[in-house]
Tab-separated table of C-alpha atoms and ligand atoms in Angstrom:
chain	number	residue	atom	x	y	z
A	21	UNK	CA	-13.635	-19.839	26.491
A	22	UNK	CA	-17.324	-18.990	26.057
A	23	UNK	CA	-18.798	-18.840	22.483
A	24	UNK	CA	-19.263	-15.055	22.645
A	25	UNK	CA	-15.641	-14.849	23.848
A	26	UNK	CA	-14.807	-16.316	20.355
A	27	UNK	CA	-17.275	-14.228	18.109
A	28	UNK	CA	-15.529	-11.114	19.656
A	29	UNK	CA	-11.916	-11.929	18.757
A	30	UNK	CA	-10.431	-10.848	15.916
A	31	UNK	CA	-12.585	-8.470	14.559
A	32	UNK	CA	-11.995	-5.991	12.034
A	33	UNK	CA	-13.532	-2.904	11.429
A	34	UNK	CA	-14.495	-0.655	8.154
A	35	UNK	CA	-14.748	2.720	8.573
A	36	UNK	CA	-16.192	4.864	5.809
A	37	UNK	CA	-15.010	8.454	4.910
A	38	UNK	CA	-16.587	11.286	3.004
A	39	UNK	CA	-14.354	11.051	-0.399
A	40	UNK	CA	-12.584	14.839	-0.803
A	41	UNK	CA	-10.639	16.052	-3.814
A	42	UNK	CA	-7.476	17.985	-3.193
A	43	UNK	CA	-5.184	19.624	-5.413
A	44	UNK	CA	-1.562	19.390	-3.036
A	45	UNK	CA	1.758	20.834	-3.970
A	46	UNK	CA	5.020	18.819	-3.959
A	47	UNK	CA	7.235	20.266	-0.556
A	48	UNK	CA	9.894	18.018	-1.006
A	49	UNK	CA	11.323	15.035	-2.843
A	50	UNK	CA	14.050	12.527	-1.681
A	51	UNK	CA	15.444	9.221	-3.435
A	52	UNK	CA	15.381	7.093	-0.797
A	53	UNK	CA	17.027	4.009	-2.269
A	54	UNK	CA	17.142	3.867	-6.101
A	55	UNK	CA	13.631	2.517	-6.414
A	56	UNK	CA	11.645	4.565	-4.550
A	57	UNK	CA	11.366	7.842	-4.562
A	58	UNK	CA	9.917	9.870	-1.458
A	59	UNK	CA	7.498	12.525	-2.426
A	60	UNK	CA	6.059	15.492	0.590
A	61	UNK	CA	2.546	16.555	-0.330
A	62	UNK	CA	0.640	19.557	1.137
A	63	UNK	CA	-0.790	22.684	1.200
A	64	UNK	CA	-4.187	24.537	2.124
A	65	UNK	CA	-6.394	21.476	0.570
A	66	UNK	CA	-4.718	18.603	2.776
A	67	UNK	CA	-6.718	20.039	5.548
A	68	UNK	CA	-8.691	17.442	7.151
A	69	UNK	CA	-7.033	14.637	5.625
A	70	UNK	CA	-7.629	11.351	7.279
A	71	UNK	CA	-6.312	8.060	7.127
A	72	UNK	CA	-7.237	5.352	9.742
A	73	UNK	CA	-5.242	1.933	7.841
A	74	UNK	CA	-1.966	1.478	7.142
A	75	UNK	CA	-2.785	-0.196	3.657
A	76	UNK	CA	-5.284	2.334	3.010
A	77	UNK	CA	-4.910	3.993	-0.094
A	78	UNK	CA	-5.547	7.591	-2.228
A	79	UNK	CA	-6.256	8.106	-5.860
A	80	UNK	CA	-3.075	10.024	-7.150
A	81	UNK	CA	-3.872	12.462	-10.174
A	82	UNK	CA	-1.244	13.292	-12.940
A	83	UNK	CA	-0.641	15.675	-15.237
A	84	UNK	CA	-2.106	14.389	-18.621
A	85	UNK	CA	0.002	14.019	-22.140
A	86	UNK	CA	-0.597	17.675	-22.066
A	87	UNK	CA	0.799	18.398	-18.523
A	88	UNK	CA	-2.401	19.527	-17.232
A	89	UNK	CA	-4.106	18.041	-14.557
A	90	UNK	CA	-7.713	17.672	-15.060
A	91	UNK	CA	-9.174	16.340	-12.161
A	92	UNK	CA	-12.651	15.356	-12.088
A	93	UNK	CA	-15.969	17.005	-9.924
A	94	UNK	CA	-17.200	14.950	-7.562
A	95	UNK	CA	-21.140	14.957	-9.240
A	96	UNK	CA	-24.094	13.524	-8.029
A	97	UNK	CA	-23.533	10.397	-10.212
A	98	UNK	CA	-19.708	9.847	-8.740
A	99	UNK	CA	-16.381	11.809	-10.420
A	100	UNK	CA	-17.123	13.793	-13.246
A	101	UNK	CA	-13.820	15.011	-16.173
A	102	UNK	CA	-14.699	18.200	-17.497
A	103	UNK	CA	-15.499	17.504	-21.164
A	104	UNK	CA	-13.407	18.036	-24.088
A	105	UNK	CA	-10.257	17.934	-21.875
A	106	UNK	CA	-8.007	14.866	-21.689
A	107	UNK	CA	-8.619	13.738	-17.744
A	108	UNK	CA	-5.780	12.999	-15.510
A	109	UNK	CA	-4.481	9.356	-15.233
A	110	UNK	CA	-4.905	8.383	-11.916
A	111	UNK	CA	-3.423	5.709	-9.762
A	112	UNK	CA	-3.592	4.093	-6.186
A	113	UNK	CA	-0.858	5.236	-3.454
A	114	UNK	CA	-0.676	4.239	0.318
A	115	UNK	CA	-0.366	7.264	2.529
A	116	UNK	CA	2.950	6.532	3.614
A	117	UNK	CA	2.993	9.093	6.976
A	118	UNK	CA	0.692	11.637	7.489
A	119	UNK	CA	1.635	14.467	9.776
A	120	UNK	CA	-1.660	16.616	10.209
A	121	UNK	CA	0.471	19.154	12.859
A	122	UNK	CA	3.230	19.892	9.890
A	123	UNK	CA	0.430	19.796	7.080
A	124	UNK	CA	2.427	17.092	5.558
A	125	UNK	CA	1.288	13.690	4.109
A	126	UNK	CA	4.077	11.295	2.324
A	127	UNK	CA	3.920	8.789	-0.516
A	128	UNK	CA	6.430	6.629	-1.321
A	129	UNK	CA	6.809	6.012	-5.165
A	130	UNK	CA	7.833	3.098	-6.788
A	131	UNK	CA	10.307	4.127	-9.942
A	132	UNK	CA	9.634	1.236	-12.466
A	133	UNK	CA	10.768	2.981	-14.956
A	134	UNK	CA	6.813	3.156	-17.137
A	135	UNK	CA	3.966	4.648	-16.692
A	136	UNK	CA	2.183	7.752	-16.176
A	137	UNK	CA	3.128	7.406	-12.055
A	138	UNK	CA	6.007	6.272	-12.127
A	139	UNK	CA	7.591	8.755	-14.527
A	140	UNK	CA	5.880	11.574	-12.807
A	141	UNK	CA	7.368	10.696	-9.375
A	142	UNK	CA	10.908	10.043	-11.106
A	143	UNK	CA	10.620	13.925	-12.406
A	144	UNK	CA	8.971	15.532	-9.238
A	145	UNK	CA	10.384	18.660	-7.652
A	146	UNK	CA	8.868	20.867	-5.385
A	147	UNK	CA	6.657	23.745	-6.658
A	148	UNK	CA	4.706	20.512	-8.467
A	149	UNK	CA	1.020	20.274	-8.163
A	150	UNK	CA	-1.155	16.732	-8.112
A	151	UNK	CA	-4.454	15.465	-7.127
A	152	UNK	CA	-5.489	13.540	-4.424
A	153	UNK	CA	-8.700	11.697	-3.791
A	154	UNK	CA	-9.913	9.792	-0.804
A	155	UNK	CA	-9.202	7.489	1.086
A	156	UNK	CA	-12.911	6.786	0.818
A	157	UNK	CA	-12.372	4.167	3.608
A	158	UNK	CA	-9.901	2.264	5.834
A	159	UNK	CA	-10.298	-1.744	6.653
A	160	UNK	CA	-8.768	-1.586	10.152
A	161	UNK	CA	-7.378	-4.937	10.881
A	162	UNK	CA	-8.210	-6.250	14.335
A	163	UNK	CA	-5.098	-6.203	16.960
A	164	UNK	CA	-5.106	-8.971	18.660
A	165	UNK	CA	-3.979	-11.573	16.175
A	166	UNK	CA	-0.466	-13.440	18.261
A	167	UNK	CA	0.985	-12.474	14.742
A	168	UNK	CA	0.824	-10.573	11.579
A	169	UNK	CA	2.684	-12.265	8.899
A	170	UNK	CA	3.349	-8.949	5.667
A	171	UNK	CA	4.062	-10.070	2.977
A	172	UNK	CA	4.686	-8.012	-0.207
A	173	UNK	CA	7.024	-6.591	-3.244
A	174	UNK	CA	8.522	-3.133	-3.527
A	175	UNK	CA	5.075	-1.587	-4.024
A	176	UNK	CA	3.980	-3.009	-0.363
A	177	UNK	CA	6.790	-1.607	1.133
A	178	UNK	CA	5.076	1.575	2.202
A	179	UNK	CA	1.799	0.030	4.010
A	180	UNK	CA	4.172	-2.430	5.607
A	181	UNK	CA	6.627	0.359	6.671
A	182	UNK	CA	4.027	2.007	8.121
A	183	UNK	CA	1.907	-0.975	9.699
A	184	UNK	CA	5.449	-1.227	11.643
A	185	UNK	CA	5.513	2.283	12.543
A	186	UNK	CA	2.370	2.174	13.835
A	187	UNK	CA	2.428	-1.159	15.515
A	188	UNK	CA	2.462	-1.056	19.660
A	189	UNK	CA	5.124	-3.144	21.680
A	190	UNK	CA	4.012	-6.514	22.578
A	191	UNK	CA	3.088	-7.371	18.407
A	192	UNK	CA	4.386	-9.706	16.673
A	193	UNK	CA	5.225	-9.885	12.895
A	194	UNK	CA	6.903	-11.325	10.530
A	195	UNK	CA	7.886	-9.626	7.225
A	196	UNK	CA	8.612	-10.870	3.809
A	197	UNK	CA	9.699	-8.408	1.254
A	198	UNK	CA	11.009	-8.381	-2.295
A	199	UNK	CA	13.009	-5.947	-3.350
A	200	UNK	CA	14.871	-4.841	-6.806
A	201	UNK	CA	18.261	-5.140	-5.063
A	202	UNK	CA	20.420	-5.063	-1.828
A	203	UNK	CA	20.319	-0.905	-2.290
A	204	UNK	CA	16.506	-0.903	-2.115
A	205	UNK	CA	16.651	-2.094	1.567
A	206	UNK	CA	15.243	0.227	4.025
A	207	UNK	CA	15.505	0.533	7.828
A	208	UNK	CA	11.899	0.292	8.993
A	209	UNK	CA	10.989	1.296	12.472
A	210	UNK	CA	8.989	-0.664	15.019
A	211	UNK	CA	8.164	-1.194	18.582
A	212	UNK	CA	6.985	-4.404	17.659
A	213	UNK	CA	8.532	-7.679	17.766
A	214	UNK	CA	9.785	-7.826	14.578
A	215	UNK	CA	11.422	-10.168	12.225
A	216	UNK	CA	11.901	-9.072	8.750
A	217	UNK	CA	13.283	-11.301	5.604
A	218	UNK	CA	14.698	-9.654	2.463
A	219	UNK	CA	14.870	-11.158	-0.488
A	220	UNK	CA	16.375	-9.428	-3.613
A	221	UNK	CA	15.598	-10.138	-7.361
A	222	UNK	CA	18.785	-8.986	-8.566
A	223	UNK	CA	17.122	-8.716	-12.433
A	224	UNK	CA	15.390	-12.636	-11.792
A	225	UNK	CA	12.003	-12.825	-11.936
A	226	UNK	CA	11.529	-15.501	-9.661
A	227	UNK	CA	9.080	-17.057	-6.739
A	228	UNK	CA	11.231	-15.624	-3.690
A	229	UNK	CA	8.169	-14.471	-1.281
A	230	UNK	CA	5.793	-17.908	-2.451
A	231	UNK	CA	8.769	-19.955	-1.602
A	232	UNK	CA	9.598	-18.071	1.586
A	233	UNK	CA	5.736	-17.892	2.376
A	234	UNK	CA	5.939	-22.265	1.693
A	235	UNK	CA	9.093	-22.759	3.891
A	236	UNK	CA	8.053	-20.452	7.241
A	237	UNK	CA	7.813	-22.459	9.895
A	238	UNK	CA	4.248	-23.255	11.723
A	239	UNK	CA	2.988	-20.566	13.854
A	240	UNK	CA	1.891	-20.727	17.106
A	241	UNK	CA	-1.871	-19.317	17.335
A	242	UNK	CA	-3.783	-17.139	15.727
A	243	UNK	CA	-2.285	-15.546	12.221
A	244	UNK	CA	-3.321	-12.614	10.300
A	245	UNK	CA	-1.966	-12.827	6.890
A	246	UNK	CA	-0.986	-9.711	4.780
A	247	UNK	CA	-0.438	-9.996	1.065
A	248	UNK	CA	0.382	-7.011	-1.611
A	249	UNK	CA	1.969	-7.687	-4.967
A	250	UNK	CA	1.407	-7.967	-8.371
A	251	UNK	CA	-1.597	-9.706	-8.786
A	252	UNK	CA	-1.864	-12.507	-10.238
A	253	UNK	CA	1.261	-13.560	-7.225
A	254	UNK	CA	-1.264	-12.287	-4.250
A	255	UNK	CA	-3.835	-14.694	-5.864
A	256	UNK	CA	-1.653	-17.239	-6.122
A	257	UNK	CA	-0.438	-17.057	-2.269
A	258	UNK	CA	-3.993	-16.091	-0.843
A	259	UNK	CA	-5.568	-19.392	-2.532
A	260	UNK	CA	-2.640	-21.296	-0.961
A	261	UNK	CA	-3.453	-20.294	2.380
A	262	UNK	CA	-6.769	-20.972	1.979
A	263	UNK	CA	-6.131	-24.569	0.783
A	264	UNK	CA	-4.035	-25.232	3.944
A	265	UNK	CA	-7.469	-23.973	5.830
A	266	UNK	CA	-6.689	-20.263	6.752
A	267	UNK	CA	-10.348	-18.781	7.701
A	268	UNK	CA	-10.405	-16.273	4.515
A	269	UNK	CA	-11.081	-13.385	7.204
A	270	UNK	CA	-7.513	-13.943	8.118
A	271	UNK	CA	-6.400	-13.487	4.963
A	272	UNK	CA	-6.052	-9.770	2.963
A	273	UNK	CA	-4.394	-9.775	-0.184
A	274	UNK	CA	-4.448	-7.353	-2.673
A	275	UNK	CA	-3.216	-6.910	-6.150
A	276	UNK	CA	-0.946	-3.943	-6.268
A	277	UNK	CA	-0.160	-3.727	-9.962
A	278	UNK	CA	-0.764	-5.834	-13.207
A	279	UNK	CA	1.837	-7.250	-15.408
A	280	UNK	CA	-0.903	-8.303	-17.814
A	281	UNK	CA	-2.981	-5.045	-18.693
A	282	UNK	CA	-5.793	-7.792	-19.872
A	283	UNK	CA	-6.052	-9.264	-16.484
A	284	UNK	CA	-9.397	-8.100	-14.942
B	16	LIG	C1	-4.093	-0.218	-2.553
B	16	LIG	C2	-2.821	0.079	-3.356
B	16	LIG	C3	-1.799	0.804	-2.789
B	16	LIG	C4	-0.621	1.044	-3.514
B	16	LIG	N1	0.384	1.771	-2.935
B	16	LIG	C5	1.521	2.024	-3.640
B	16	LIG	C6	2.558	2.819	-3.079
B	16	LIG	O1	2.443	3.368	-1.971
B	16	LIG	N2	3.675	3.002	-3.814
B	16	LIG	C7	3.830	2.462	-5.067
B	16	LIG	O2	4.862	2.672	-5.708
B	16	LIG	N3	2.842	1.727	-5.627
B	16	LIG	C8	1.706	1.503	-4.953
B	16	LIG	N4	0.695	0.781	-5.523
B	16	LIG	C9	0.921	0.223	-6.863
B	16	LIG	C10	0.684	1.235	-7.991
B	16	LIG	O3	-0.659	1.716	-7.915
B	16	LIG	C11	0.911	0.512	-9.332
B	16	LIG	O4	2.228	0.045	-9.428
B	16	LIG	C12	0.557	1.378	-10.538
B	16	LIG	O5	0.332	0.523	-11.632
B	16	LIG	C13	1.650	2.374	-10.900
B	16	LIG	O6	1.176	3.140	-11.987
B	16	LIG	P1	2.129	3.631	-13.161
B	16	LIG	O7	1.436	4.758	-13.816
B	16	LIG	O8	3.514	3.857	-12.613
B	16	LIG	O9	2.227	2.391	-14.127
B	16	LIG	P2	1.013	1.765	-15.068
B	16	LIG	O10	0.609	2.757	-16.108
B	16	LIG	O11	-0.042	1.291	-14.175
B	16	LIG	O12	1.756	0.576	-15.740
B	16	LIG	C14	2.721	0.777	-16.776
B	16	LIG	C15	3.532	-0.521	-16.945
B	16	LIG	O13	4.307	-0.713	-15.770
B	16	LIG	C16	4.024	-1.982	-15.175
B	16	LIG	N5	4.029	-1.766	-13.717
B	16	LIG	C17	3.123	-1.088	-12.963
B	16	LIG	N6	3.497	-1.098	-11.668
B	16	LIG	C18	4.664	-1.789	-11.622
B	16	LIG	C19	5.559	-2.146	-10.571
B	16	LIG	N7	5.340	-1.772	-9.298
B	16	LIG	N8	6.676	-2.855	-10.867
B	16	LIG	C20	6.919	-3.232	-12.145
B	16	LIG	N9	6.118	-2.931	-13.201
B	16	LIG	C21	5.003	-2.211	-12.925
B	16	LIG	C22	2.663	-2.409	-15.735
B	16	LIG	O14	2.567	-3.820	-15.813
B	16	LIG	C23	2.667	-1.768	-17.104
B	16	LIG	O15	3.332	-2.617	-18.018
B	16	LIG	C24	-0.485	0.537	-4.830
B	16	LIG	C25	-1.559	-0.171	-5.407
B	16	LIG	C26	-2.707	-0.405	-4.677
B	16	LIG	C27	-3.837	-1.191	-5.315
């Protein structure tokens, strides 16, 4: 293998997209296990929605403590609230499936039972109204890793749902997922080779995926390494790849909530 032949494997791209505002309406809702609620966005504004990654991600805006949503104007000087209004909390969602033909583009909600998301998603019925901004830009892993290993909680389970979705025959990956309970289980489609663990926290707050992430056996060439959880736990498993020598480009992992509002 010539040098050159190395320096072109395994390279990812980022693609950058014009940011776009959109007010969608809610088409449908569905509990899909008791967790995670399934919410259908669309309408006029979700015209020429794009979303190259599977873990990329939208800005979700909510009604405020007054139900209103005030979303902000995209100024010369970034998003801009109207004044004198209370603005819209916002939050980051994966775009779970987006069907451009049916004008449809799905988000899979996480019911945790707090927080302005969360309790909006748990209450959502058609007719609704939120905002959407971005994605302002997709990291679009390279594809020809010999395996993905996707590791994540509840939260990850729509980027990895959809990685598999959108994963060609001939992949390989391994998934590790933690989950509320047995009933939060979901079927998740894939052409790929896949081989996916479940691990269930059955009201424990334990170190299921770190332990499973410890005790996977060695893998046999190259491995890209997927990591979404709560954050200070993606840390924790990123810098213990990286100790056992995992080139940090082979490595994403992303905080996908907080359970210490003070963390930075
Ligand atoms: C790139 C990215 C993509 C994401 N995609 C999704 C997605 O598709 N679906 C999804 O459900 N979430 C997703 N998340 C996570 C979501 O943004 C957070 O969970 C967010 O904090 C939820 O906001 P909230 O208003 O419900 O709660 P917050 O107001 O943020 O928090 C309220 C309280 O709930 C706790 N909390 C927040 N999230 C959780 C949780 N998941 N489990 C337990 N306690 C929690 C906080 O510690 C806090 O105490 C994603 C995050 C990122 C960064």
């Amino acid at each position: 293998m010539t040098a050159a032949d190395v320096m072109e494997r395994h390279v990812h791209q980022r693609l950058r997209h014009d940011v776009v505002l959109r007010r969608l309406d809610v088409l449908r809702v569905e509990r899909i296990t008791p967790h995670m609620q399934r919410v259908t966005l669309g309408g006029a504004e979700l015209r020429g929605f794009r979303s190259a990654a599977p873990d990329d991600h939208v800005k979700l805006f909510f009604p405020n403590r007054d139900g209103e949503l005030v979303l902000p104007r995209l100024g010369p000087n970034g998003p801009e609230f109207p004044a004198g209004r209370e603005p819209s909390p916002m939050r980051d969602y994966t775009p779970r499936h987006h069907d451009t033909a049916r004008g449809e583009l799905v988000v899979d909600f996480v019911l945790h039972g707090d927080g302005p998301a969360s309790c909006w998603a748990e209450q959502a019925a058609p007719g609704q109204c939120i905002g959407a901004g971005g994605p302002r830009g997709s990291h679009v892993i390279a594809s020809d890793f010999d395996r993905y290993v996707l590791i994540g909680d509840e939260t990850a389970l729509p980027a990895i749902g959809r990685w598999l979705d959108e994963m060609p025959a001939g992949m390989n990956a391994t998934v590790l997922v933690e989950i509320p309970g047995a009933a939060d289980r979901q079927v998740l489609f894939s052409r790929a080779n896949v081989e996916t663990h479940w691990f269930e926290r059955d009201g424990t707050q334990g170190e299921t995926l770190e332990h499973a992430l410890h005790g996977l056996p060695a893998i046999e060439g190259d491995c890209f390494w997927w990591i979404a959880t709560e954050s200070s736990r993606a840390r924790g498993m990123r810098q213990w790849l990286e100790q056992r020598g995992v080139p940090k480009d082979w490595i994403k992992a992303t905080g996908y909530w907080k359970a210490d509002p003070n963390e930075d």
